[in-house]
């Protein structure tokens, strides 16, 4: 009986599932793919801003991994819930003490807040509902961070609770500052129209234990001495690339300032001593935008190179970043797609969509951030969304 070697994918979000979908049918005769993920369920991150304030479908944003790779050849994949503490040249070490050997490894850990911990669906849903309840009872809602998450949360909260005061505090003078300034102008105009307050160019003094989600009202304190009244404040900042496990293997492949994993265009880590270790998605310094669509392309490039190397060839496919773009919800039934200029002298590409608040199937699906599509893809046939 042939003993299959392992390909380990660290992470369980969009990029991780994309590459497993690609790899499994092509390598199952020689390799077994193991996904190691800290969360018990796949987290549909696109829905998280909305479920933070809008109740009723938060349980649908957590999808079981039980049959996530049902299209892959039988027994070609497995899922391990665990925290990878260190990556070594031939194996990974889990926080539990378990060791798992590998021949190839893909870091698809994304970005998140530290410290990391194992999560369950029940715990995550309960925590989300606590914040929802606080939002419901609040009058003054403060969102710290003017990135995509914070902006979408603020617009959803204001539309769902129009009588409440919603304020975004952002450290830069430009919202979504990774994009062309015209996106800031679009968002700022929308904020003024719906009544979302903007405090820009101001840093927040973050409480050591984070903002409370129970107890009396308080103030969000600004570095310049200002104070913003809050019944609830949500921090949408401080996510960092989850690259720490790679430090044990190749410290030089982790940027000391940004913590992103340095990669070659082939998406192999920069250290030539470890050509069978790859990084894709938000954790990797690919030069591409941090979003699911570029991650899908990166998964395809990494797959091509791993398959080629298994067959005795080299890693020749290279990732070329596309024009940065974003799909941004600007209310419960509205969104904008925005692409930076494709070259000098060009203008951004912008498209607005107003779905309205009718009872059509499309409106309902977008209201729930298309959670159903992830269930159909990763848990086909399952209708008990509490699993």
mmCIF file of C-alpha atoms in Angstrom:
data_model
loop_
_atom_site.group_PDB
_atom_site.id
_atom_site.type_symbol
_atom_site.label_atom_id
_atom_site.label_comp_id
_atom_site.label_asym_id
_atom_site.label_seq_id
_atom_site.Cartn_x
_atom_site.Cartn_y
_atom_site.Cartn_z
ATOM 1 C CA UNK A 1 0.000 0.000 0.000
ATOM 2 C CA UNK A 2 1.377 3.407 -0.996
ATOM 3 C CA UNK A 3 1.815 5.834 1.874
ATOM 4 C CA UNK A 4 0.754 9.276 0.725
ATOM 5 C CA UNK A 5 2.769 12.326 1.676
ATOM 6 C CA UNK A 6 1.002 15.330 3.155
ATOM 7 C CA UNK A 7 0.309 18.762 1.779
ATOM 8 C CA UNK A 8 -0.637 20.969 4.711
ATOM 9 C CA UNK A 9 -2.761 24.080 4.235
ATOM 10 C CA UNK A 10 -2.682 26.303 7.311
ATOM 11 C CA UNK A 11 -5.902 28.305 7.499
ATOM 12 C CA UNK A 12 -9.557 27.672 6.716
ATOM 13 C CA UNK A 13 -10.911 30.761 4.998
ATOM 14 C CA UNK A 14 -11.603 31.507 1.341
ATOM 15 C CA UNK A 15 -8.028 31.155 0.038
ATOM 16 C CA UNK A 16 -7.445 27.912 1.910
ATOM 17 C CA UNK A 17 -10.581 26.291 0.548
ATOM 18 C CA UNK A 18 -9.845 27.553 -2.968
ATOM 19 C CA UNK A 19 -6.439 25.891 -3.099
ATOM 20 C CA UNK A 20 -7.716 22.624 -1.656
ATOM 21 C CA UNK A 21 -10.463 22.563 -4.292
ATOM 22 C CA UNK A 22 -7.798 23.033 -6.965
ATOM 23 C CA UNK A 23 -5.175 20.682 -5.598
ATOM 24 C CA UNK A 24 -7.093 17.641 -4.390
ATOM 25 C CA UNK A 25 -8.253 16.303 -7.786
ATOM 26 C CA UNK A 26 -4.748 16.708 -9.213
ATOM 27 C CA UNK A 27 -2.556 15.253 -6.473
ATOM 28 C CA UNK A 28 -4.743 12.712 -4.664
ATOM 29 C CA UNK A 29 -2.794 9.731 -6.001
ATOM 30 C CA UNK A 30 0.432 10.917 -4.393
ATOM 31 C CA UNK A 31 -0.562 13.318 -1.629
ATOM 32 C CA UNK A 32 -3.139 13.781 1.100
ATOM 33 C CA UNK A 33 -4.207 17.361 1.868
ATOM 34 C CA UNK A 34 -4.661 18.372 5.496
ATOM 35 C CA UNK A 35 -6.261 21.687 6.369
ATOM 36 C CA UNK A 36 -5.365 22.935 9.850
ATOM 37 C CA UNK A 37 -7.730 25.638 11.069
ATOM 38 C CA UNK A 38 -8.296 27.238 14.468
ATOM 39 C CA UNK A 39 -12.053 27.682 13.987
ATOM 40 C CA UNK A 40 -14.505 24.799 14.180
ATOM 41 C CA UNK A 41 -16.476 26.247 11.235
ATOM 42 C CA UNK A 42 -15.677 28.183 8.096
ATOM 43 C CA UNK A 43 -16.326 31.850 8.774
ATOM 44 C CA UNK A 44 -18.057 33.822 6.021
ATOM 45 C CA UNK A 45 -16.142 37.008 6.793
ATOM 46 C CA UNK A 46 -18.081 39.079 4.256
ATOM 47 C CA UNK A 47 -21.124 38.779 6.510
ATOM 48 C CA UNK A 48 -19.380 39.800 9.720
ATOM 49 C CA UNK A 49 -19.930 43.581 9.529
ATOM 50 C CA UNK A 50 -23.660 43.040 9.074
ATOM 51 C CA UNK A 51 -24.168 40.336 11.689
ATOM 52 C CA UNK A 52 -22.391 42.550 14.202
ATOM 53 C CA UNK A 53 -25.457 44.801 14.275
ATOM 54 C CA UNK A 54 -28.269 43.102 12.323
ATOM 55 C CA UNK A 55 -29.797 40.069 14.083
ATOM 56 C CA UNK A 56 -31.506 37.045 12.626
ATOM 57 C CA UNK A 57 -28.986 35.195 10.475
ATOM 58 C CA UNK A 58 -25.705 35.309 12.392
ATOM 59 C CA UNK A 59 -25.688 31.497 12.686
ATOM 60 C CA UNK A 60 -25.607 31.236 8.890
ATOM 61 C CA UNK A 61 -22.200 32.934 8.738
ATOM 62 C CA UNK A 62 -20.517 29.872 10.268
ATOM 63 C CA UNK A 63 -20.491 26.865 7.931
ATOM 64 C CA UNK A 64 -19.460 23.348 9.004
ATOM 65 C CA UNK A 65 -16.364 21.805 7.443
ATOM 66 C CA UNK A 66 -17.903 18.322 7.645
ATOM 67 C CA UNK A 67 -18.376 17.963 3.899
ATOM 68 C CA UNK A 68 -16.553 21.071 2.721
ATOM 69 C CA UNK A 69 -14.550 19.270 0.033
ATOM 70 C CA UNK A 70 -17.242 16.912 -1.203
ATOM 71 C CA UNK A 71 -16.166 17.352 -4.825
ATOM 72 C CA UNK A 72 -12.634 16.170 -4.081
ATOM 73 C CA UNK A 73 -11.710 12.493 -4.551
ATOM 74 C CA UNK A 74 -12.805 10.395 -1.604
ATOM 75 C CA UNK A 75 -10.435 10.427 1.387
ATOM 76 C CA UNK A 76 -8.123 12.928 -0.339
ATOM 77 C CA UNK A 77 -8.613 15.663 2.269
ATOM 78 C CA UNK A 78 -9.027 16.002 6.001
ATOM 79 C CA UNK A 79 -9.619 18.876 8.400
ATOM 80 C CA UNK A 80 -7.883 19.293 11.753
ATOM 81 C CA UNK A 81 -8.994 21.942 14.224
ATOM 82 C CA UNK A 82 -5.895 23.270 15.890
ATOM 83 C CA UNK A 83 -3.442 26.116 16.326
ATOM 84 C CA UNK A 84 -0.140 25.788 14.491
ATOM 85 C CA UNK A 85 2.531 27.045 16.872
ATOM 86 C CA UNK A 86 5.596 26.387 14.708
ATOM 87 C CA UNK A 87 6.490 25.248 11.211
ATOM 88 C CA UNK A 88 9.619 23.103 10.930
ATOM 89 C CA UNK A 89 11.340 21.821 7.759
ATOM 90 C CA UNK A 90 9.354 18.582 7.653
ATOM 91 C CA UNK A 91 6.483 18.949 10.117
ATOM 92 C CA UNK A 92 4.240 21.402 11.918
ATOM 93 C CA UNK A 93 3.819 21.628 15.660
ATOM 94 C CA UNK A 94 0.375 22.292 17.090
ATOM 95 C CA UNK A 95 -0.302 24.064 20.363
ATOM 96 C CA UNK A 96 -1.782 20.775 21.589
ATOM 97 C CA UNK A 97 1.619 19.098 21.208
ATOM 98 C CA UNK A 98 0.629 17.122 18.122
ATOM 99 C CA UNK A 99 3.083 16.967 15.212
ATOM 100 C CA UNK A 100 1.998 16.502 11.590
ATOM 101 C CA UNK A 101 4.548 15.800 8.815
ATOM 102 C CA UNK A 102 4.381 17.445 5.403
ATOM 103 C CA UNK A 103 6.162 17.618 2.073
ATOM 104 C CA UNK A 104 4.464 20.801 0.846
ATOM 105 C CA UNK A 105 2.903 23.529 2.958
ATOM 106 C CA UNK A 106 0.733 26.532 2.119
ATOM 107 C CA UNK A 107 0.256 29.400 4.543
ATOM 108 C CA UNK A 108 -3.259 30.780 4.031
ATOM 109 C CA UNK A 109 -3.798 32.117 7.529
ATOM 110 C CA UNK A 110 -4.943 35.609 6.584
ATOM 111 C CA UNK A 111 -4.967 38.393 9.153
ATOM 112 C CA UNK A 112 -6.579 38.562 12.566
ATOM 113 C CA UNK A 113 -6.361 39.805 16.102
ATOM 114 C CA UNK A 114 -4.008 38.323 18.658
ATOM 115 C CA UNK A 115 -3.862 36.245 20.743
ATOM 116 C CA UNK A 116 -5.316 33.434 18.670
ATOM 117 C CA UNK A 117 -7.557 30.824 20.210
ATOM 118 C CA UNK A 118 -9.646 27.869 19.146
ATOM 119 C CA UNK A 119 -13.267 28.810 18.496
ATOM 120 C CA UNK A 120 -16.586 27.004 18.291
ATOM 121 C CA UNK A 121 -19.686 28.020 16.394
ATOM 122 C CA UNK A 122 -21.754 28.229 19.567
ATOM 123 C CA UNK A 123 -19.240 30.527 21.228
ATOM 124 C CA UNK A 124 -18.852 32.749 18.172
ATOM 125 C CA UNK A 125 -22.603 33.092 17.636
ATOM 126 C CA UNK A 126 -23.159 33.871 21.314
ATOM 127 C CA UNK A 127 -20.455 36.538 21.258
ATOM 128 C CA UNK A 128 -21.972 38.088 18.126
ATOM 129 C CA UNK A 129 -25.410 38.208 19.733
ATOM 130 C CA UNK A 130 -24.020 39.983 22.779
ATOM 131 C CA UNK A 131 -22.749 42.791 20.552
ATOM 132 C CA UNK A 132 -26.061 42.852 18.658
ATOM 133 C CA UNK A 133 -27.939 43.271 21.942
ATOM 134 C CA UNK A 134 -25.654 46.085 22.986
ATOM 135 C CA UNK A 135 -26.210 47.787 19.615
ATOM 136 C CA UNK A 136 -29.961 47.459 20.025
ATOM 137 C CA UNK A 137 -29.910 49.111 23.454
ATOM 138 C CA UNK A 138 -27.377 51.802 22.529
ATOM 139 C CA UNK A 139 -27.989 55.359 21.442
ATOM 140 C CA UNK A 140 -24.383 56.292 20.645
ATOM 141 C CA UNK A 141 -22.472 53.794 18.473
ATOM 142 C CA UNK A 142 -18.786 54.384 17.740
ATOM 143 C CA UNK A 143 -16.865 52.477 15.078
ATOM 144 C CA UNK A 144 -13.077 52.681 15.368
ATOM 145 C CA UNK A 145 -11.469 52.201 11.967
ATOM 146 C CA UNK A 146 -12.441 53.472 8.525
ATOM 147 C CA UNK A 147 -11.551 50.415 6.505
ATOM 148 C CA UNK A 148 -14.067 48.249 4.676
ATOM 149 C CA UNK A 149 -15.287 46.437 7.805
ATOM 150 C CA UNK A 150 -15.846 49.607 9.815
ATOM 151 C CA UNK A 151 -17.556 51.464 6.986
ATOM 152 C CA UNK A 152 -19.937 48.621 6.180
ATOM 153 C CA UNK A 153 -20.777 48.153 9.861
ATOM 154 C CA UNK A 154 -21.463 51.864 10.302
ATOM 155 C CA UNK A 155 -23.779 52.119 7.285
ATOM 156 C CA UNK A 156 -25.653 48.954 8.259
ATOM 157 C CA UNK A 157 -26.082 50.138 11.846
ATOM 158 C CA UNK A 158 -27.361 53.555 10.750
ATOM 159 C CA UNK A 159 -29.853 52.095 8.285
ATOM 160 C CA UNK A 160 -31.075 49.395 10.679
ATOM 161 C CA UNK A 161 -31.275 51.855 13.610
ATOM 162 C CA UNK A 162 -31.851 55.262 11.944
ATOM 163 C CA UNK A 163 -32.518 57.101 15.216
ATOM 164 C CA UNK A 164 -29.137 56.173 16.702
ATOM 165 C CA UNK A 165 -25.964 58.239 16.450
ATOM 166 C CA UNK A 166 -23.259 56.392 14.515
ATOM 167 C CA UNK A 167 -19.709 57.738 14.366
ATOM 168 C CA UNK A 168 -16.617 56.448 12.553
ATOM 169 C CA UNK A 169 -13.252 57.443 14.020
ATOM 170 C CA UNK A 170 -10.358 56.911 11.597
ATOM 171 C CA UNK A 171 -6.673 57.649 12.123
ATOM 172 C CA UNK A 172 -6.102 58.791 8.530
ATOM 173 C CA UNK A 173 -7.669 61.741 6.764
ATOM 174 C CA UNK A 174 -8.747 59.399 3.955
ATOM 175 C CA UNK A 175 -11.099 56.466 4.413
ATOM 176 C CA UNK A 176 -10.068 53.239 2.682
ATOM 177 C CA UNK A 177 -6.697 54.873 2.161
ATOM 178 C CA UNK A 178 -5.271 51.957 0.131
ATOM 179 C CA UNK A 179 -7.542 53.002 -2.743
ATOM 180 C CA UNK A 180 -7.805 56.024 -5.019
ATOM 181 C CA UNK A 181 -9.111 59.118 -3.139
ATOM 182 C CA UNK A 182 -12.329 59.081 -5.177
ATOM 183 C CA UNK A 183 -13.512 56.105 -3.133
ATOM 184 C CA UNK A 184 -13.121 58.203 0.003
ATOM 185 C CA UNK A 185 -15.183 60.939 -1.645
ATOM 186 C CA UNK A 186 -17.945 58.455 -2.498
ATOM 187 C CA UNK A 187 -18.079 57.074 1.040
ATOM 188 C CA UNK A 188 -17.895 60.501 2.685
ATOM 189 C CA UNK A 189 -20.755 61.777 0.522
ATOM 190 C CA UNK A 190 -22.841 58.727 1.406
ATOM 191 C CA UNK A 191 -22.051 59.178 5.107
ATOM 192 C CA UNK A 192 -23.238 62.779 5.010
ATOM 193 C CA UNK A 193 -26.426 61.745 3.215
ATOM 194 C CA UNK A 194 -27.424 59.046 5.711
ATOM 195 C CA UNK A 195 -26.129 60.757 8.849
ATOM 196 C CA UNK A 196 -23.004 58.774 9.732
ATOM 197 C CA UNK A 197 -20.556 61.077 11.505
ATOM 198 C CA UNK A 198 -16.890 61.017 10.460
ATOM 199 C CA UNK A 199 -13.973 61.946 12.711
ATOM 200 C CA UNK A 200 -10.867 61.700 10.546
ATOM 201 C CA UNK A 201 -7.168 62.082 11.287
ATOM 202 C CA UNK A 202 -7.673 61.136 14.933
ATOM 203 C CA UNK A 203 -6.245 58.185 16.828
ATOM 204 C CA UNK A 204 -8.098 56.430 19.616
ATOM 205 C CA UNK A 205 -6.637 55.494 22.985
ATOM 206 C CA UNK A 206 -7.489 51.796 22.964
ATOM 207 C CA UNK A 207 -8.389 50.365 26.396
ATOM 208 C CA UNK A 208 -6.022 47.510 27.355
ATOM 209 C CA UNK A 209 -8.882 45.031 27.577
ATOM 210 C CA UNK A 210 -10.850 46.414 24.652
ATOM 211 C CA UNK A 211 -14.154 48.248 24.733
ATOM 212 C CA UNK A 212 -16.810 46.826 27.080
ATOM 213 C CA UNK A 213 -19.976 45.272 25.672
ATOM 214 C CA UNK A 214 -21.874 45.575 28.947
ATOM 215 C CA UNK A 215 -22.211 48.120 31.721
ATOM 216 C CA UNK A 216 -22.770 51.882 31.668
ATOM 217 C CA UNK A 217 -22.055 54.349 28.878
ATOM 218 C CA UNK A 218 -18.504 55.631 28.486
ATOM 219 C CA UNK A 219 -16.306 57.810 26.309
ATOM 220 C CA UNK A 220 -13.988 56.787 23.502
ATOM 221 C CA UNK A 221 -10.890 58.856 24.217
ATOM 222 C CA UNK A 222 -8.850 60.372 21.411
ATOM 223 C CA UNK A 223 -5.097 60.940 21.515
ATOM 224 C CA UNK A 224 -5.579 64.705 21.087
ATOM 225 C CA UNK A 225 -7.692 64.825 24.248
ATOM 226 C CA UNK A 226 -11.101 64.705 22.592
ATOM 227 C CA UNK A 227 -13.829 62.349 23.757
ATOM 228 C CA UNK A 228 -16.654 60.684 21.855
ATOM 229 C CA UNK A 229 -19.683 59.449 23.855
ATOM 230 C CA UNK A 230 -20.428 55.758 23.377
ATOM 231 C CA UNK A 231 -22.911 53.206 24.587
ATOM 232 C CA UNK A 232 -21.040 50.695 22.459
ATOM 233 C CA UNK A 233 -17.762 50.978 20.561
ATOM 234 C CA UNK A 234 -16.471 48.408 18.091
ATOM 235 C CA UNK A 235 -12.813 48.222 17.148
ATOM 236 C CA UNK A 236 -12.294 47.432 13.474
ATOM 237 C CA UNK A 237 -8.517 47.821 13.576
ATOM 238 C CA UNK A 238 -5.468 45.911 14.823
ATOM 239 C CA UNK A 239 -5.739 42.876 12.557
ATOM 240 C CA UNK A 240 -2.216 41.640 11.805
ATOM 241 C CA UNK A 241 -0.884 39.071 9.313
ATOM 242 C CA UNK A 242 -0.919 35.691 11.054
ATOM 243 C CA UNK A 243 2.590 34.751 10.015
ATOM 244 C CA UNK A 244 4.152 33.911 13.390
ATOM 245 C CA UNK A 245 4.335 30.100 12.903
ATOM 246 C CA UNK A 246 6.706 30.629 9.965
ATOM 247 C CA UNK A 247 9.302 32.377 12.139
ATOM 248 C CA UNK A 248 10.550 29.024 13.427
ATOM 249 C CA UNK A 249 11.313 27.911 9.870
ATOM 250 C CA UNK A 250 12.415 31.067 8.086
ATOM 251 C CA UNK A 251 12.590 34.337 10.043
ATOM 252 C CA UNK A 252 13.933 36.116 6.961
ATOM 253 C CA UNK A 253 10.691 35.365 5.107
ATOM 254 C CA UNK A 254 8.600 37.449 7.515
ATOM 255 C CA UNK A 255 8.857 41.217 7.165
ATOM 256 C CA UNK A 256 9.866 42.504 10.626
ATOM 257 C CA UNK A 257 7.710 45.629 10.348
ATOM 258 C CA UNK A 258 4.558 44.576 8.513
ATOM 259 C CA UNK A 259 4.643 40.869 9.513
ATOM 260 C CA UNK A 260 3.587 39.902 5.990
ATOM 261 C CA UNK A 261 5.227 36.805 4.528
ATOM 262 C CA UNK A 262 7.691 37.727 1.796
ATOM 263 C CA UNK A 263 7.035 35.682 -1.330
ATOM 264 C CA UNK A 264 8.430 35.328 -4.828
ATOM 265 C CA UNK A 265 6.126 35.771 -7.844
ATOM 266 C CA UNK A 266 5.715 31.969 -7.788
ATOM 267 C CA UNK A 267 4.188 32.427 -4.289
ATOM 268 C CA UNK A 268 6.956 30.345 -2.743
ATOM 269 C CA UNK A 269 8.324 32.006 0.375
ATOM 270 C CA UNK A 270 11.320 34.238 -0.287
ATOM 271 C CA UNK A 271 13.819 31.924 1.418
ATOM 272 C CA UNK A 272 15.239 29.673 -1.347
ATOM 273 C CA UNK A 273 16.047 27.000 1.232
ATOM 274 C CA UNK A 274 12.342 26.100 1.419
ATOM 275 C CA UNK A 275 10.935 25.910 -2.128
ATOM 276 C CA UNK A 276 8.040 23.682 -1.039
ATOM 277 C CA UNK A 277 6.559 26.275 1.314
ATOM 278 C CA UNK A 278 4.066 28.743 -0.177
ATOM 279 C CA UNK A 279 1.972 31.653 1.088
ATOM 280 C CA UNK A 280 -1.199 33.104 -0.425
ATOM 281 C CA UNK A 281 -3.936 35.535 0.500
ATOM 282 C CA UNK A 282 -3.929 38.272 3.108
ATOM 283 C CA UNK A 283 -0.896 36.919 4.978
ATOM 284 C CA UNK A 284 1.386 37.192 1.941
ATOM 285 C CA UNK A 285 3.138 40.262 0.519
ATOM 286 C CA UNK A 286 2.078 39.497 -3.043
ATOM 287 C CA UNK A 287 1.614 43.078 -4.179
ATOM 288 C CA UNK A 288 -2.044 42.267 -4.778
ATOM 289 C CA UNK A 289 -5.118 43.664 -3.088
ATOM 290 C CA UNK A 290 -6.204 41.956 0.129
ATOM 291 C CA UNK A 291 -9.481 40.386 -0.957
ATOM 292 C CA UNK A 292 -11.018 37.050 -1.897
ATOM 293 C CA UNK A 293 -10.792 37.508 -5.667
ATOM 294 C CA UNK A 294 -6.998 37.982 -5.783
ATOM 295 C CA UNK A 295 -6.736 35.096 -3.318
ATOM 296 C CA UNK A 296 -8.582 32.876 -5.763
ATOM 297 C CA UNK A 297 -6.063 33.728 -8.487
ATOM 298 C CA UNK A 298 -3.153 33.167 -6.108
ATOM 299 C CA UNK A 299 -4.532 29.754 -5.151
ATOM 300 C CA UNK A 300 -4.513 28.807 -8.820
ATOM 301 C CA UNK A 301 -0.899 29.928 -9.285
ATOM 302 C CA UNK A 302 0.293 28.041 -6.205
ATOM 303 C CA UNK A 303 -1.601 24.949 -7.354
ATOM 304 C CA UNK A 304 0.081 25.014 -10.762
ATOM 305 C CA UNK A 305 3.501 25.241 -9.176
ATOM 306 C CA UNK A 306 2.941 22.510 -6.601
ATOM 307 C CA UNK A 307 1.573 20.138 -9.247
ATOM 308 C CA UNK A 308 4.539 20.896 -11.501
ATOM 309 C CA UNK A 309 7.024 20.286 -8.701
ATOM 310 C CA UNK A 310 5.402 16.992 -7.728
ATOM 311 C CA UNK A 311 5.774 15.902 -11.355
ATOM 312 C CA UNK A 312 9.479 16.721 -11.244
ATOM 313 C CA UNK A 313 9.319 20.135 -12.872
ATOM 314 C CA UNK A 314 9.881 23.599 -11.508
ATOM 315 C CA UNK A 315 7.700 26.407 -10.209
ATOM 316 C CA UNK A 316 7.192 28.563 -13.293
ATOM 317 C CA UNK A 317 3.721 30.074 -12.924
ATOM 318 C CA UNK A 318 3.898 33.614 -11.567
ATOM 319 C CA UNK A 319 1.306 35.824 -9.925
ATOM 320 C CA UNK A 320 0.802 39.255 -11.483
ATOM 321 C CA UNK A 321 -1.327 41.592 -9.334
ATOM 322 C CA UNK A 322 -4.412 43.071 -10.961
ATOM 323 C CA UNK A 323 -5.864 46.537 -10.487
ATOM 324 C CA UNK A 324 -7.062 46.858 -6.856
ATOM 325 C CA UNK A 325 -10.826 46.688 -6.498
ATOM 326 C CA UNK A 326 -13.463 46.355 -3.819
ATOM 327 C CA UNK A 327 -17.116 45.379 -3.447
ATOM 328 C CA UNK A 328 -18.329 47.630 -0.627
ATOM 329 C CA UNK A 329 -21.754 47.550 0.983
ATOM 330 C CA UNK A 330 -22.948 51.089 1.732
ATOM 331 C CA UNK A 331 -26.222 50.127 3.371
ATOM 332 C CA UNK A 332 -28.481 47.123 3.765
ATOM 333 C CA UNK A 333 -29.577 47.163 0.121
ATOM 334 C CA UNK A 334 -26.835 49.147 -1.623
ATOM 335 C CA UNK A 335 -23.275 48.578 -2.679
ATOM 336 C CA UNK A 336 -20.562 50.028 -4.849
ATOM 337 C CA UNK A 337 -17.881 48.255 -6.840
ATOM 338 C CA UNK A 338 -14.749 50.326 -7.248
ATOM 339 C CA UNK A 339 -11.551 49.686 -9.192
ATOM 340 C CA UNK A 340 -8.511 51.923 -9.048
ATOM 341 C CA UNK A 341 -7.347 53.530 -12.310
ATOM 342 C CA UNK A 342 -5.863 50.967 -14.687
ATOM 343 C CA UNK A 343 -2.984 53.273 -15.565
ATOM 344 C CA UNK A 344 -1.688 56.849 -15.608
ATOM 345 C CA UNK A 345 -4.284 59.327 -16.782
ATOM 346 C CA UNK A 346 -7.112 56.831 -16.260
ATOM 347 C CA UNK A 347 -10.117 57.235 -13.980
ATOM 348 C CA UNK A 348 -11.422 54.731 -11.404
ATOM 349 C CA UNK A 349 -14.169 52.356 -12.545
ATOM 350 C CA UNK A 350 -17.250 52.772 -10.366
ATOM 351 C CA UNK A 351 -20.613 51.021 -10.334
ATOM 352 C CA UNK A 352 -23.450 51.665 -7.880
ATOM 353 C CA UNK A 353 -26.189 49.129 -7.210
ATOM 354 C CA UNK A 354 -29.397 49.947 -5.327
ATOM 355 C CA UNK A 355 -31.365 46.758 -4.757
ATOM 356 C CA UNK A 356 -34.227 48.449 -2.947
ATOM 357 C CA UNK A 357 -35.909 46.945 0.088
ATOM 358 C CA UNK A 358 -38.505 44.807 -1.674
ATOM 359 C CA UNK A 359 -39.217 41.144 -1.079
ATOM 360 C CA UNK A 360 -37.475 39.684 -4.102
ATOM 361 C CA UNK A 361 -35.212 36.675 -3.771
ATOM 362 C CA UNK A 362 -32.185 38.728 -4.803
ATOM 363 C CA UNK A 363 -32.847 41.332 -2.116
ATOM 364 C CA UNK A 364 -33.186 38.651 0.565
ATOM 365 C CA UNK A 365 -29.992 36.906 -0.533
ATOM 366 C CA UNK A 366 -27.923 40.090 -0.510
ATOM 367 C CA UNK A 367 -29.439 41.128 2.833
ATOM 368 C CA UNK A 368 -27.986 37.926 4.298
ATOM 369 C CA UNK A 369 -24.675 38.577 2.512
ATOM 370 C CA UNK A 370 -25.222 35.565 0.263
ATOM 371 C CA UNK A 371 -24.538 33.141 3.085
ATOM 372 C CA UNK A 372 -26.608 30.555 1.243
ATOM 373 C CA UNK A 373 -24.001 30.331 -1.518
ATOM 374 C CA UNK A 374 -21.296 29.332 0.938
ATOM 375 C CA UNK A 375 -23.601 26.711 2.466
ATOM 376 C CA UNK A 376 -24.404 25.317 -0.970
ATOM 377 C CA UNK A 377 -20.703 25.187 -1.804
ATOM 378 C CA UNK A 378 -19.352 23.828 1.492
ATOM 379 C CA UNK A 379 -22.331 22.066 3.067
ATOM 380 C CA UNK A 380 -24.628 20.947 0.223
ATOM 381 C CA UNK A 381 -27.964 19.561 1.286
ATOM 382 C CA UNK A 382 -27.693 20.869 4.842
ATOM 383 C CA UNK A 383 -30.695 22.943 5.852
ATOM 384 C CA UNK A 384 -30.113 23.072 9.600
ATOM 385 C CA UNK A 385 -28.082 26.261 9.726
ATOM 386 C CA UNK A 386 -27.410 25.808 13.439
ATOM 387 C CA UNK A 387 -25.068 22.838 12.836
#
